[in-house]
Coordinates of C-alpha atoms in Angstrom, one line a residue:
M287 CA -22.6 -53.8 16.8
A288 CA -23.6 -56.1 19.7
I289 CA -23.3 -53.2 22.2
W290 CA -26.9 -52.1 21.4
R291 CA -28.2 -55.5 22.6
T292 CA -26.6 -55.0 26.0
V293 CA -28.2 -51.6 26.2
L294 CA -31.7 -52.9 25.2
A295 CA -31.4 -55.8 27.6
G296 CA -30.5 -53.5 30.4
I297 CA -33.5 -51.4 29.6
A298 CA -35.8 -54.4 29.5
A299 CA -34.5 -55.8 32.8
T300 CA -34.7 -52.5 34.6
L301 CA -38.2 -51.6 33.3
A302 CA -39.5 -55.2 33.3
I303 CA -41.1 -54.5 29.8
P304 CA -43.1 -57.6 28.7
A305 CA -42.0 -59.5 25.6
R306 CA -44.9 -58.1 23.6
A307 CA -43.8 -54.5 23.7
D308 CA -45.9 -51.9 21.9
G309 CA -45.4 -52.3 18.1
L310 CA -43.1 -55.3 18.2
P311 CA -44.5 -58.2 16.0
D312 CA -46.0 -61.1 17.8
W313 CA -44.5 -64.0 15.8
D314 CA -44.9 -67.6 16.8
I315 CA -41.4 -68.7 17.7
D316 CA -42.3 -72.4 17.5
A317 CA -43.7 -71.9 14.0
L318 CA -40.6 -69.9 13.0
C319 CA -38.3 -72.6 14.1
A320 CA -40.3 -75.6 12.9
R321 CA -38.4 -75.5 9.6
E322 CA -35.0 -75.3 11.2
A323 CA -32.9 -78.5 11.6
A324 CA -31.8 -77.4 15.0
A325 CA -35.2 -76.3 16.1
G326 CA -34.4 -76.2 19.8
Q327 CA -31.4 -73.9 19.4
C328 CA -33.5 -71.8 17.1
I329 CA -36.2 -71.4 19.7
V330 CA -33.6 -70.3 22.3
L331 CA -32.0 -67.7 20.0
E332 CA -35.3 -66.3 18.8
A333 CA -36.6 -66.0 22.3
Q334 CA -33.4 -64.3 23.4
A335 CA -33.6 -61.9 20.4
R336 CA -37.3 -61.1 21.2
R337 CA -36.5 -60.3 24.8
T338 CA -33.6 -58.0 23.7
L339 CA -35.9 -56.2 21.2
S340 CA -38.8 -55.9 23.6
G341 CA -36.6 -54.2 26.2
G342 CA -35.7 -51.3 23.9
W343 CA -38.3 -51.4 21.1
P344 CA -40.4 -48.5 22.5
V345 CA -37.4 -46.2 22.8
L346 CA -36.0 -46.9 19.3
P347 CA -36.5 -44.1 16.8
V348 CA -39.6 -44.7 14.7
E349 CA -37.6 -44.6 11.5
Y350 CA -35.5 -47.6 12.7
R351 CA -38.5 -49.7 13.5
S352 CA -40.3 -48.7 10.3
T353 CA -37.3 -49.5 8.1
C354 CA -36.6 -52.9 9.7
L355 CA -40.3 -54.0 9.7
K356 CA -40.4 -53.3 6.0
T357 CA -37.1 -55.2 5.5
V358 CA -38.0 -58.3 7.5
T359 CA -41.2 -59.5 6.0
A360 CA -43.0 -62.9 5.4
P361 CA -42.2 -65.5 4.7
H362 CA -38.7 -64.8 6.0
V363 CA -39.5 -63.3 9.4
S364 CA -37.3 -63.7 12.4
Y365 CA -36.6 -61.8 15.6
R366 CA -32.9 -62.5 14.9
L367 CA -33.1 -60.9 11.5
L368 CA -35.1 -58.0 13.0
S369 CA -32.4 -57.6 15.7
Q370 CA -29.6 -57.6 13.0
C371 CA -31.5 -55.0 11.0
I372 CA -31.8 -52.8 14.1
E373 CA -28.0 -53.2 14.7
V374 CA -27.3 -52.0 11.2
E375 CA -29.5 -49.0 11.6
V376 CA -27.9 -48.1 15.0
D377 CA -24.5 -48.5 13.5
K378 CA -25.4 -46.3 10.5
A379 CA -26.7 -43.6 12.8
A380 CA -23.5 -43.8 14.9
R381 CA -21.3 -43.4 11.8
A382 CA -23.5 -40.5 10.7
R383 CA -23.1 -38.9 14.1
R384 CA -19.3 -39.4 14.0
N385 CA -19.2 -38.0 10.5
D386 CA -21.2 -35.0 11.6
A387 CA -18.8 -34.5 14.5
F388 CA -15.8 -34.8 12.2
E389 CA -17.3 -32.3 9.8
R390 CA -18.0 -29.9 12.6
L391 CA -14.5 -30.3 13.9
A392 CA -13.1 -29.8 10.4
A393 CA -15.3 -26.7 9.9
A394 CA -14.2 -25.3 13.2
D395 CA -10.6 -26.0 12.3
A396 CA -11.0 -24.4 8.9
E397 CA -12.6 -21.3 10.5
R398 CA -9.7 -21.1 12.9
N399 CA -7.2 -21.3 10.1
A400 CA -9.1 -18.7 8.1
A401 CA -9.2 -16.4 11.1
A402 CA -5.5 -16.9 11.6
R403 CA -4.9 -16.1 7.9
R404 CA -7.1 -13.0 8.1
K405 CA -5.2 -11.8 11.2
A406 CA -1.8 -12.5 9.6
E407 CA -2.9 -10.5 6.5
E408 CA -4.2 -7.7 8.6
D409 CA -1.0 -7.6 10.6
A410 CA 1.0 -7.6 7.4
R411 CA -1.2 -4.8 6.0
Q412 CA -0.8 -2.7 9.1
A413 CA 3.0 -3.3 9.1
A414 CA 3.2 -2.3 5.5
E415 CA 1.2 0.9 6.2
A416 CA 3.4 1.7 9.2
E417 CA 6.5 1.1 7.1
A418 CA 5.1 3.3 4.3
R419 CA 4.3 6.1 6.8
R420 CA 7.8 5.8 8.3
K421 CA 9.4 6.0 4.9
A422 CA 7.2 8.9 3.9
E423 CA 8.1 10.7 7.1
E424 CA 11.8 9.9 6.6
D425 CA 11.7 11.1 3.0
A426 CA 9.9 14.3 4.1
R427 CA 12.5 14.9 6.8
R428 CA 15.3 14.4 4.4
A429 CA 13.7 16.6 1.8
A430 CA 13.2 19.3 4.4
E431 CA 16.8 19.0 5.5
A432 CA 18.0 19.2 1.9
E433 CA 15.8 22.2 1.2
A434 CA 17.1 23.9 4.4
R435 CA 20.7 23.2 3.3
R436 CA 20.0 24.5 -0.2
K437 CA 18.4 27.7 1.1
A438 CA 21.4 28.2 3.4
E439 CA 23.8 27.6 0.6
D440 CA 21.8 30.0 -1.7
H441 CA 21.7 32.6 1.0
S442 CA 25.4 32.1 1.6
A443 CA 26.3 32.3 -2.1
G444 CA 24.1 35.4 -2.6
T445 CA 25.4 37.0 0.6
S446 CA 29.0 36.3 -0.5
A447 CA 28.5 37.8 -4.0
S448 CA 26.7 40.8 -2.6
T449 CA 29.4 41.3 0.1
I450 CA 32.2 41.2 -2.5
A451 CA 30.3 43.5 -4.8
K452 CA 29.7 46.0 -2.0
V453 CA 33.4 46.0 -1.0
E454 CA 34.4 46.6 -4.7
E455 CA 31.8 49.3 -5.1
A456 CA 32.9 51.0 -1.9
A457 CA 36.4 51.4 -3.3
P458 CA 37.3 54.9 -4.8
Q459 CA 36.3 55.1 -8.5
S460 CA 38.6 56.9 -10.9
P461 CA 37.2 59.6 -13.2
E462 CA 37.7 57.3 -16.2
A463 CA 35.8 54.5 -14.5
A464 CA 33.0 56.8 -13.5
R465 CA 32.7 58.1 -17.1
C466 CA 32.7 54.6 -18.6
E467 CA 30.1 53.3 -16.1
N468 CA 27.8 56.2 -16.8
A469 CA 28.1 55.6 -20.5
L470 CA 27.3 51.9 -20.2
R471 CA 24.5 52.3 -17.8
G472 CA 22.9 55.1 -19.9
T473 CA 23.1 52.9 -23.0
A474 CA 21.5 49.9 -21.1
A475 CA 18.8 52.1 -19.7
V476 CA 17.5 53.4 -23.0
G477 CA 17.8 50.0 -24.7
S478 CA 16.9 46.4 -23.7
I479 CA 18.7 43.2 -23.1
N480 CA 16.4 40.2 -23.3
F481 CA 16.7 36.4 -23.0
A482 CA 14.7 33.4 -23.7
F483 CA 12.5 32.1 -20.8
N484 CA 14.5 30.4 -18.1
S485 CA 17.6 30.5 -20.5
A486 CA 20.8 32.4 -21.1
A487 CA 20.2 32.6 -24.8
L488 CA 20.1 36.2 -25.9
D489 CA 17.0 37.3 -27.7
G490 CA 17.4 38.9 -31.2
S491 CA 15.8 42.1 -30.0
S492 CA 18.9 42.7 -27.8
T493 CA 21.3 43.1 -30.7
T494 CA 21.0 46.9 -31.2
T495 CA 21.6 47.6 -27.5
L496 CA 24.5 45.1 -27.3
D497 CA 26.2 46.7 -30.3
Q498 CA 25.8 50.2 -28.7
L499 CA 27.2 48.8 -25.4
A500 CA 30.2 47.4 -27.3
A501 CA 30.8 50.8 -28.9
A502 CA 30.6 52.5 -25.5
A503 CA 33.0 49.9 -24.0
R504 CA 35.6 50.6 -26.7
G505 CA 35.9 54.1 -25.3
C506 CA 36.9 52.8 -21.9
S507 CA 40.6 52.2 -21.2
N508 CA 42.5 51.0 -18.1
V509 CA 39.3 49.8 -16.4
T510 CA 37.5 46.6 -15.6
I511 CA 33.9 46.3 -16.7
R512 CA 31.8 44.1 -14.4
I513 CA 28.7 42.7 -16.0
D514 CA 26.1 41.9 -13.3
G515 CA 23.2 39.5 -13.9
H516 CA 20.0 39.6 -11.8
T517 CA 16.7 37.6 -11.8
D518 CA 13.3 37.8 -10.1
D519 CA 12.3 35.4 -7.3
L520 CA 10.5 32.8 -9.4
G521 CA 12.3 29.4 -9.2
T522 CA 14.8 28.2 -6.6
G523 CA 17.6 30.4 -5.4
S524 CA 20.3 28.1 -6.7
F525 CA 18.7 28.0 -10.2
N526 CA 18.4 31.8 -10.3
M527 CA 22.0 32.3 -9.1
S528 CA 23.2 30.0 -11.9
L529 CA 20.9 31.6 -14.5
S530 CA 22.0 35.2 -13.6
E531 CA 25.7 34.3 -14.0
Q532 CA 25.1 32.5 -17.3
R533 CA 23.3 35.5 -18.6
A534 CA 26.1 37.8 -17.5
Q535 CA 28.5 35.5 -19.3
A536 CA 26.4 35.6 -22.5
V537 CA 26.6 39.4 -22.6
A538 CA 30.4 39.2 -21.9
A539 CA 30.8 36.7 -24.8
Y540 CA 28.9 39.0 -27.1
L541 CA 31.0 42.0 -26.2
T542 CA 34.2 39.9 -26.6
K543 CA 33.1 39.0 -30.2
A544 CA 32.5 42.7 -30.8
G545 CA 36.1 43.5 -30.0
I546 CA 36.3 44.0 -26.2
T547 CA 39.2 42.1 -24.7
A548 CA 38.1 39.3 -22.4
Q549 CA 40.6 40.5 -19.7
Q550 CA 38.7 43.8 -19.5
L551 CA 35.3 42.0 -18.8
Q552 CA 34.1 40.3 -15.6
A553 CA 30.8 38.4 -15.4
R554 CA 29.0 37.9 -12.1
G555 CA 25.6 36.6 -11.1
F556 CA 23.6 37.8 -8.1
G557 CA 20.4 35.8 -8.7
E558 CA 17.4 37.2 -6.8
S559 CA 19.5 38.7 -4.0
R560 CA 19.5 42.3 -5.2
P561 CA 16.0 43.3 -6.3
I562 CA 15.2 46.9 -7.3
A563 CA 11.4 46.3 -7.0
P564 CA 9.1 44.1 -5.1
N565 CA 8.5 40.7 -6.8
T566 CA 4.8 41.1 -6.5
T567 CA 3.6 41.8 -10.1
P568 CA 4.8 40.8 -13.6
S569 CA 6.0 44.3 -14.3
S570 CA 8.1 44.5 -11.1
R571 CA 9.6 41.1 -11.7
A572 CA 10.5 42.2 -15.2
R573 CA 12.4 45.1 -13.7
N574 CA 14.4 42.7 -11.5
R575 CA 15.4 40.6 -14.5
R576 CA 18.2 42.8 -15.7
I577 CA 21.9 43.3 -16.7
E578 CA 23.8 46.0 -14.9
F579 CA 27.3 47.4 -15.5
T580 CA 29.8 48.4 -12.8
V581 CA 33.2 49.8 -13.7
R582 CA 36.3 50.0 -11.6

C-alpha cells in the first residue's frame, strides 16, 4: 500500500507543490500532536504525511478525497489517518481494476471456448451431412446396379423362355396336335380365364371355361399340352414372370383334377415378354393378361 506514497512524493518533489495544496485541509500539526505522549515524533510523522498528501492531492480522484474527508473528521483528524484512508481507496481501486481485467480475460476465454465449440459442432454437422450424402449416393448406386442386374436377369429369363418356345413352335406339328390345339384355343377364345388381382388364384367365373377346356383336352391323345401364362407390363419383370408361371400352373392343376394326366401338361410363364397389344390402355393390358395353349 505504501507505493502510492512514493508516487505522490515524487509528484510533489517534481512539481514543487506547496504543502497547502488546493482542497487539502489546513490542520495545525502542533495542535494535533499536543495530546500525544511523543509529540515530537508525532509532529515529524504528521509533517511527512502532509507533504506526501500535498504532492498528489490535486491529481487524486475527487471521490477518493471526498470519501476520506468524510471519514477523517474532528475531533480525530490526522494527516496520517487521511493518508491511510487514501491508501485504502487506492488499493480498493487497484483490486477493482484487477478484477475487471480478470473478468475481461475470463469473458474473452469463455468466448474463445464458445467459438471453438461452435466450430466443432459445425464441423461435426458438415461431416455428418457429407457422410449422409455419401451413404445416399452409395445406396443409390447400389440400387441402380441391383435394378440393372434385375432387368438383365428378367430380360435373360424372358428371352430364354421365348427362345425355347419359338424352337418348340418351329418344330413340325402333327395333325392330331394341330386339331387339339385348335380345339383348346377356340374354347379359350370364346370363354374367359380370370384371376384375382396380382394373384394366381382362379376366379370363380373361370369354372365354365376350364371345364370346357378339360373336356377338349380329354379328346387329345399322344400330345403334350403347353399352358402359357402371360401378363401386362405393370409391376417388375421378375414379378410378372413368376406370376405368369404360377397362373399357368393353376390352370394345369385344375385340368389335372378334371382328369387330364399331369404328364400330358406343361406349364410355362412368359411374363410381359410376349404382348399381343400395346400396354397403353386398360383394355389392351387386359388382352395381354391371358392363358394360351400350344400343343406338340
